[in-house]
């Protein structure tokens, strides 16, 4: 059961001049229960809920996002975008969207976070209405919803993406003690996995794109009408920690080198993946994450190093979902062209074998 607490504040949606400071802001706050499935065992019993049993966190996210949609904070209505399945064995997905732009993503070189005299500011958020709510750990046994609260010391800020790729598209920005995280760490990953578990929606996907030049990290999430093509690909398991433990597999017959981590015990999988990502960051190997199946499946995509050592493709593109702005490009899209696009940026075979050995070494350490 989730408790709801109303504090005295009716102004949490008031306008705030750019850049947005978190000082004095009051927003809805969802606190996870202390009885965490990440810490206390298996989430194997979690399954898709029927509509009338929608989770509280799922309903909050969708309600807040839809509220901003009706208020006109998005550049376009993503529900009108045309989507099709590309003919071929992989069933890649293409979306025609003339309004979509990568420029609406937080450009970390241009949009800096200013931290001065305990005033925390986002220069890529222009108004408070773009900030939907916050999630954080709680001390009570069960989850708690506070309708109006100060931004907590440690949590995930949930903000809109004004140029959405799919329904409910949001940014999830880890922060603590007025400092945004620059690299992916276990704490940030734990919060995000907790979101995946408690949203408990089969359509919900989370994404992360590594950038070594980032002034802060952020995740993205949205609701997909159909699973991504990579989720249907065959797997070759090369590490298994017992029947009920974690499995690591490589995705076969797919153009970009990909590993899949699967487990009903999310805490260990989270710790293993966090250490693997840290090693990849130290080696400047660009990577992306796709989190699906209530956090029980995590796809790790590997891209070639570039002059900037940043990801060329986004996580959803690695998963087989492509957004195009040209009608002709949309109509003429072929599996062969998309295969080439993915293959061109993929880590080579030698590098992939090295990464698999690294994953086995780290996973074995946690399993022992």
PDB file of N, CA and C in Angstrom, residues 127-190:
ATOM      1  N   UNK A 127      11.754  26.150 -17.308  1.00  0.00           N
ATOM      2  CA  UNK A 127      10.690  26.468 -16.361  1.00  0.00           C
ATOM      3  C   UNK A 127      10.395  25.268 -15.473  1.00  0.00           C
ATOM      4  N   UNK A 128       9.824  25.562 -14.340  1.00  0.00           N
ATOM      5  CA  UNK A 128       9.617  24.526 -13.340  1.00  0.00           C
ATOM      6  C   UNK A 128       8.621  23.472 -13.804  1.00  0.00           C
ATOM      7  N   UNK A 129       7.709  23.839 -14.687  1.00  0.00           N
ATOM      8  CA  UNK A 129       6.707  22.886 -15.150  1.00  0.00           C
ATOM      9  C   UNK A 129       7.331  21.700 -15.885  1.00  0.00           C
ATOM     10  N   UNK A 130       8.566  21.849 -16.379  1.00  0.00           N
ATOM     11  CA  UNK A 130       9.234  20.742 -17.060  1.00  0.00           C
ATOM     12  C   UNK A 130       9.677  19.663 -16.072  1.00  0.00           C
ATOM     13  N   UNK A 131       9.786  20.027 -14.801  1.00  0.00           N
ATOM     14  CA  UNK A 131      10.149  19.078 -13.752  1.00  0.00           C
ATOM     15  C   UNK A 131       8.872  18.433 -13.231  1.00  0.00           C
ATOM     16  N   UNK A 132       8.720  17.130 -13.452  1.00  0.00           N
ATOM     17  CA  UNK A 132       7.476  16.454 -13.121  1.00  0.00           C
ATOM     18  C   UNK A 132       7.379  16.083 -11.650  1.00  0.00           C
ATOM     19  N   UNK A 133       8.367  15.337 -11.174  1.00  0.00           N
ATOM     20  CA  UNK A 133       8.388  14.917  -9.781  1.00  0.00           C
ATOM     21  C   UNK A 133       9.756  14.318  -9.484  1.00  0.00           C
ATOM     22  N   UNK A 134       9.910  13.802  -8.292  1.00  0.00           N
ATOM     23  CA  UNK A 134      11.188  13.215  -7.891  1.00  0.00           C
ATOM     24  C   UNK A 134      10.917  11.875  -7.223  1.00  0.00           C
ATOM     25  N   UNK A 135      11.845  10.943  -7.386  1.00  0.00           N
ATOM     26  CA  UNK A 135      11.773   9.679  -6.661  1.00  0.00           C
ATOM     27  C   UNK A 135      13.035   9.548  -5.804  1.00  0.00           C
ATOM     28  N   UNK A 136      12.877   8.939  -4.650  1.00  0.00           N
ATOM     29  CA  UNK A 136      14.001   8.791  -3.726  1.00  0.00           C
ATOM     30  C   UNK A 136      13.737   7.611  -2.806  1.00  0.00           C
ATOM     31  N   UNK A 137      14.757   7.175  -2.105  1.00  0.00           N
ATOM     32  CA  UNK A 137      14.598   6.113  -1.115  1.00  0.00           C
ATOM     33  C   UNK A 137      13.834   6.638   0.080  1.00  0.00           C
ATOM     34  N   UNK A 138      13.118   5.744   0.740  1.00  0.00           N
ATOM     35  CA  UNK A 138      12.349   6.138   1.916  1.00  0.00           C
ATOM     36  C   UNK A 138      12.693   5.282   3.114  1.00  0.00           C
ATOM     37  N   UNK A 139      12.271   5.735   4.284  1.00  0.00           N
ATOM     38  CA  UNK A 139      12.533   5.017   5.526  1.00  0.00           C
ATOM     39  C   UNK A 139      11.348   4.170   5.972  1.00  0.00           C
ATOM     40  N   UNK A 140      10.163   4.456   5.418  1.00  0.00           N
ATOM     41  CA  UNK A 140       8.989   3.677   5.795  1.00  0.00           C
ATOM     42  C   UNK A 140       8.983   2.348   5.062  1.00  0.00           C
ATOM     43  N   UNK A 141       8.276   1.375   5.630  1.00  0.00           N
ATOM     44  CA  UNK A 141       8.257   0.028   5.062  1.00  0.00           C
ATOM     45  C   UNK A 141       7.651   0.023   3.661  1.00  0.00           C
ATOM     46  N   UNK A 142       6.557   0.778   3.482  1.00  0.00           N
ATOM     47  CA  UNK A 142       5.865   0.810   2.207  1.00  0.00           C
ATOM     48  C   UNK A 142       6.154   2.113   1.467  1.00  0.00           C
ATOM     49  N   UNK A 143       5.965   2.129   0.157  1.00  0.00           N
ATOM     50  CA  UNK A 143       6.175   3.363  -0.608  1.00  0.00           C
ATOM     51  C   UNK A 143       5.262   4.484  -0.113  1.00  0.00           C
ATOM     52  N   UNK A 144       5.697   5.709  -0.339  1.00  0.00           N
ATOM     53  CA  UNK A 144       4.972   6.872   0.150  1.00  0.00           C
ATOM     54  C   UNK A 144       4.964   7.948  -0.931  1.00  0.00           C
ATOM     55  N   UNK A 145       3.807   8.527  -1.173  1.00  0.00           N
ATOM     56  CA  UNK A 145       3.677   9.639  -2.112  1.00  0.00           C
ATOM     57  C   UNK A 145       3.398  10.924  -1.354  1.00  0.00           C
ATOM     58  N   UNK A 146       4.301  11.896  -1.473  1.00  0.00           N
ATOM     59  CA  UNK A 146       4.118  13.221  -0.877  1.00  0.00           C
ATOM     60  C   UNK A 146       3.776  14.164  -2.016  1.00  0.00           C
ATOM     61  N   UNK A 147       2.604  14.765  -1.979  1.00  0.00           N
ATOM     62  CA  UNK A 147       2.124  15.541  -3.114  1.00  0.00           C
ATOM     63  C   UNK A 147       2.888  16.841  -3.319  1.00  0.00           C
ATOM     64  N   UNK A 148       3.489  17.364  -2.272  1.00  0.00           N
ATOM     65  CA  UNK A 148       4.270  18.602  -2.391  1.00  0.00           C
ATOM     66  C   UNK A 148       5.397  18.563  -1.370  1.00  0.00           C
ATOM     67  N   UNK A 149       6.629  18.506  -1.856  1.00  0.00           N
ATOM     68  CA  UNK A 149       7.779  18.387  -0.963  1.00  0.00           C
ATOM     69  C   UNK A 149       8.984  19.068  -1.582  1.00  0.00           C
ATOM     70  N   UNK A 150       9.935  19.430  -0.732  1.00  0.00           N
ATOM     71  CA  UNK A 150      11.200  19.964  -1.233  1.00  0.00           C
ATOM     72  C   UNK A 150      11.961  18.853  -1.938  1.00  0.00           C
ATOM     73  N   UNK A 151      12.813  19.224  -2.882  1.00  0.00           N
ATOM     74  CA  UNK A 151      13.629  18.241  -3.586  1.00  0.00           C
ATOM     75  C   UNK A 151      14.567  17.588  -2.570  1.00  0.00           C
ATOM     76  N   UNK A 152      14.550  16.269  -2.451  1.00  0.00           N
ATOM     77  CA  UNK A 152      15.364  15.598  -1.427  1.00  0.00           C
ATOM     78  C   UNK A 152      16.846  15.655  -1.755  1.00  0.00           C
ATOM     79  N   UNK A 153      17.639  15.301  -0.769  1.00  0.00           N
ATOM     80  CA  UNK A 153      19.098  15.365  -0.920  1.00  0.00           C
ATOM     81  C   UNK A 153      19.612  14.366  -1.936  1.00  0.00           C
ATOM     82  N   UNK A 154      18.953  13.235  -2.064  1.00  0.00           N
ATOM     83  CA  UNK A 154      19.459  12.189  -2.960  1.00  0.00           C
ATOM     84  C   UNK A 154      18.277  11.530  -3.649  1.00  0.00           C
ATOM     85  N   UNK A 155      18.244  11.592  -4.964  1.00  0.00           N
ATOM     86  CA  UNK A 155      17.130  10.997  -5.677  1.00  0.00           C
ATOM     87  C   UNK A 155      17.277  11.124  -7.179  1.00  0.00           C
ATOM     88  N   UNK A 156      16.165  10.892  -7.870  1.00  0.00           N
ATOM     89  CA  UNK A 156      16.098  11.030  -9.319  1.00  0.00           C
ATOM     90  C   UNK A 156      15.090  12.108  -9.664  1.00  0.00           C
ATOM     91  N   UNK A 157      15.527  13.111 -10.388  1.00  0.00           N
ATOM     92  CA  UNK A 157      14.622  14.132 -10.884  1.00  0.00           C
ATOM     93  C   UNK A 157      14.009  13.636 -12.193  1.00  0.00           C
ATOM     94  N   UNK A 158      12.700  13.679 -12.307  1.00  0.00           N
ATOM     95  CA  UNK A 158      11.998  13.232 -13.507  1.00  0.00           C
ATOM     96  C   UNK A 158      11.510  14.476 -14.249  1.00  0.00           C
ATOM     97  N   UNK A 159      12.010  14.675 -15.462  1.00  0.00           N
ATOM     98  CA  UNK A 159      11.648  15.848 -16.253  1.00  0.00           C
ATOM     99  C   UNK A 159      11.149  15.416 -17.623  1.00  0.00           C
ATOM    100  N   UNK A 160      10.400  16.288 -18.282  1.00  0.00           N
ATOM    101  CA  UNK A 160       9.916  15.958 -19.616  1.00  0.00           C
ATOM    102  C   UNK A 160      11.052  16.033 -20.628  1.00  0.00           C
ATOM    103  N   UNK A 161      10.888  15.334 -21.723  1.00  0.00           N
ATOM    104  CA  UNK A 161      11.689  15.543 -22.923  1.00  0.00           C
ATOM    105  C   UNK A 161      10.765  16.252 -23.906  1.00  0.00           C
ATOM    106  N   UNK A 162      11.030  17.507 -24.193  1.00  0.00           N
ATOM    107  CA  UNK A 162      10.124  18.298 -25.022  1.00  0.00           C
ATOM    108  C   UNK A 162      10.084  17.829 -26.463  1.00  0.00           C
ATOM    109  N   UNK A 163      11.021  16.953 -26.837  1.00  0.00           N
ATOM    110  CA  UNK A 163      11.032  16.354 -28.171  1.00  0.00           C
ATOM    111  C   UNK A 163      10.932  14.836 -28.016  1.00  0.00           C
ATOM    112  N   UNK A 164       9.754  14.330 -27.598  1.00  0.00           N
ATOM    113  CA  UNK A 164       9.647  12.907 -27.237  1.00  0.00           C
ATOM    114  C   UNK A 164       9.743  11.977 -28.435  1.00  0.00           C
ATOM    115  N   UNK A 165      10.332  10.811 -28.193  1.00  0.00           N
ATOM    116  CA  UNK A 165      10.386   9.757 -29.196  1.00  0.00           C
ATOM    117  C   UNK A 165       9.144   8.870 -29.094  1.00  0.00           C
ATOM    118  N   UNK A 166       8.660   8.667 -27.868  1.00  0.00           N
ATOM    119  CA  UNK A 166       7.473   7.855 -27.656  1.00  0.00           C
ATOM    120  C   UNK A 166       6.673   8.414 -26.492  1.00  0.00           C
ATOM    121  N   UNK A 167       5.524   7.805 -26.253  1.00  0.00           N
ATOM    122  CA  UNK A 167       4.626   8.268 -25.196  1.00  0.00           C
ATOM    123  C   UNK A 167       5.320   8.180 -23.835  1.00  0.00           C
ATOM    124  N   UNK A 168       5.134   9.210 -23.013  1.00  0.00           N
ATOM    125  CA  UNK A 168       5.699   9.217 -21.673  1.00  0.00           C
ATOM    126  C   UNK A 168       7.199   9.408 -21.623  1.00  0.00           C
ATOM    127  N   UNK A 169       7.802   9.965 -22.677  1.00  0.00           N
ATOM    128  CA  UNK A 169       9.258  10.104 -22.745  1.00  0.00           C
ATOM    129  C   UNK A 169       9.743  11.142 -21.730  1.00  0.00           C
ATOM    130  N   UNK A 170      10.625  10.708 -20.827  1.00  0.00           N
ATOM    131  CA  UNK A 170      11.133  11.579 -19.766  1.00  0.00           C
ATOM    132  C   UNK A 170      12.635  11.397 -19.597  1.00  0.00           C
ATOM    133  N   UNK A 171      13.252  12.375 -18.937  1.00  0.00           N
ATOM    134  CA  UNK A 171      14.623  12.262 -18.461  1.00  0.00           C
ATOM    135  C   UNK A 171      14.590  11.900 -16.974  1.00  0.00           C
ATOM    136  N   UNK A 172      15.533  11.086 -16.538  1.00  0.00           N
ATOM    137  CA  UNK A 172      15.711  10.767 -15.128  1.00  0.00           C
ATOM    138  C   UNK A 172      17.131  11.169 -14.760  1.00  0.00           C
ATOM    139  N   UNK A 173      17.255  12.176 -13.903  1.00  0.00           N
ATOM    140  CA  UNK A 173      18.552  12.777 -13.614  1.00  0.00           C
ATOM    141  C   UNK A 173      18.949  12.516 -12.167  1.00  0.00           C
ATOM    142  N   UNK A 174      19.953  11.669 -11.912  1.00  0.00           N
ATOM    143  CA  UNK A 174      20.398  11.423 -10.534  1.00  0.00           C
ATOM    144  C   UNK A 174      21.093  12.661  -9.967  1.00  0.00           C
ATOM    145  N   UNK A 175      20.819  12.921  -8.707  1.00  0.00           N
ATOM    146  CA  UNK A 175      21.520  14.020  -8.041  1.00  0.00           C
ATOM    147  C   UNK A 175      21.574  13.736  -6.546  1.00  0.00           C
ATOM    148  N   UNK A 176      22.529  14.340  -5.878  1.00  0.00           N
ATOM    149  CA  UNK A 176      22.632  14.229  -4.429  1.00  0.00           C
ATOM    150  C   UNK A 176      23.469  15.380  -3.902  1.00  0.00           C
ATOM    151  N   UNK A 177      23.057  15.911  -2.771  1.00  0.00           N
ATOM    152  CA  UNK A 177      23.782  17.000  -2.101  1.00  0.00           C
ATOM    153  C   UNK A 177      24.138  18.113  -3.082  1.00  0.00           C
ATOM    154  N   UNK A 178      23.134  18.482  -3.923  1.00  0.00           N
ATOM    155  CA  UNK A 178      23.322  19.550  -4.902  1.00  0.00           C
ATOM    156  C   UNK A 178      24.462  19.281  -5.869  1.00  0.00           C
ATOM    157  N   UNK A 179      24.729  18.004  -6.135  1.00  0.00           N
ATOM    158  CA  UNK A 179      25.762  17.633  -7.106  1.00  0.00           C
ATOM    159  C   UNK A 179      25.155  16.610  -8.060  1.00  0.00           C
ATOM    160  N   UNK A 180      25.306  16.832  -9.352  1.00  0.00           N
ATOM    161  CA  UNK A 180      24.861  15.851 -10.329  1.00  0.00           C
ATOM    162  C   UNK A 180      25.993  14.879 -10.614  1.00  0.00           C
ATOM    163  N   UNK A 181      25.653  13.619 -10.795  1.00  0.00           N
ATOM    164  CA  UNK A 181      26.652  12.588 -11.029  1.00  0.00           C
ATOM    165  C   UNK A 181      27.219  12.714 -12.442  1.00  0.00           C
ATOM    166  N   UNK A 182      28.532  12.575 -12.564  1.00  0.00           N
ATOM    167  CA  UNK A 182      29.174  12.657 -13.870  1.00  0.00           C
ATOM    168  C   UNK A 182      29.312  11.287 -14.509  1.00  0.00           C
ATOM    169  N   UNK A 183      29.429  10.237 -13.699  1.00  0.00           N
ATOM    170  CA  UNK A 183      29.587   8.886 -14.224  1.00  0.00           C
ATOM    171  C   UNK A 183      28.534   7.976 -13.614  1.00  0.00           C
ATOM    172  N   UNK A 184      28.199   6.949 -14.367  1.00  0.00           N
ATOM    173  CA  UNK A 184      27.231   5.972 -13.889  1.00  0.00           C
ATOM    174  C   UNK A 184      27.817   5.213 -12.702  1.00  0.00           C
ATOM    175  N   UNK A 185      27.087   5.170 -11.602  1.00  0.00           N
ATOM    176  CA  UNK A 185      27.541   4.469 -10.409  1.00  0.00           C
ATOM    177  C   UNK A 185      26.435   3.547  -9.914  1.00  0.00           C
ATOM    178  N   UNK A 186      26.769   2.742  -8.925  1.00  0.00           N
ATOM    179  CA  UNK A 186      25.822   1.751  -8.422  1.00  0.00           C
ATOM    180  C   UNK A 186      24.578   2.407  -7.836  1.00  0.00           C
ATOM    181  N   UNK A 187      24.749   3.538  -7.160  1.00  0.00           N
ATOM    182  CA  UNK A 187      23.611   4.198  -6.535  1.00  0.00           C
ATOM    183  C   UNK A 187      22.608   4.695  -7.579  1.00  0.00           C
ATOM    184  N   UNK A 188      23.109   5.306  -8.640  1.00  0.00           N
ATOM    185  CA  UNK A 188      22.224   5.803  -9.702  1.00  0.00           C
ATOM    186  C   UNK A 188      21.511   4.638 -10.381  1.00  0.00           C
ATOM    187  N   UNK A 189      22.257   3.575 -10.648  1.00  0.00           N
ATOM    188  CA  UNK A 189      21.670   2.420 -11.302  1.00  0.00           C
ATOM    189  C   UNK A 189      20.629   1.755 -10.406  1.00  0.00           C
ATOM    190  N   UNK A 190      20.889   1.745  -9.110  1.00  0.00           N
ATOM    191  CA  UNK A 190      19.929   1.169  -8.169  1.00  0.00           C
ATOM    192  C   UNK A 190      18.601   1.923  -8.204  1.00  0.00           C
TER     193      UNK A 190
END
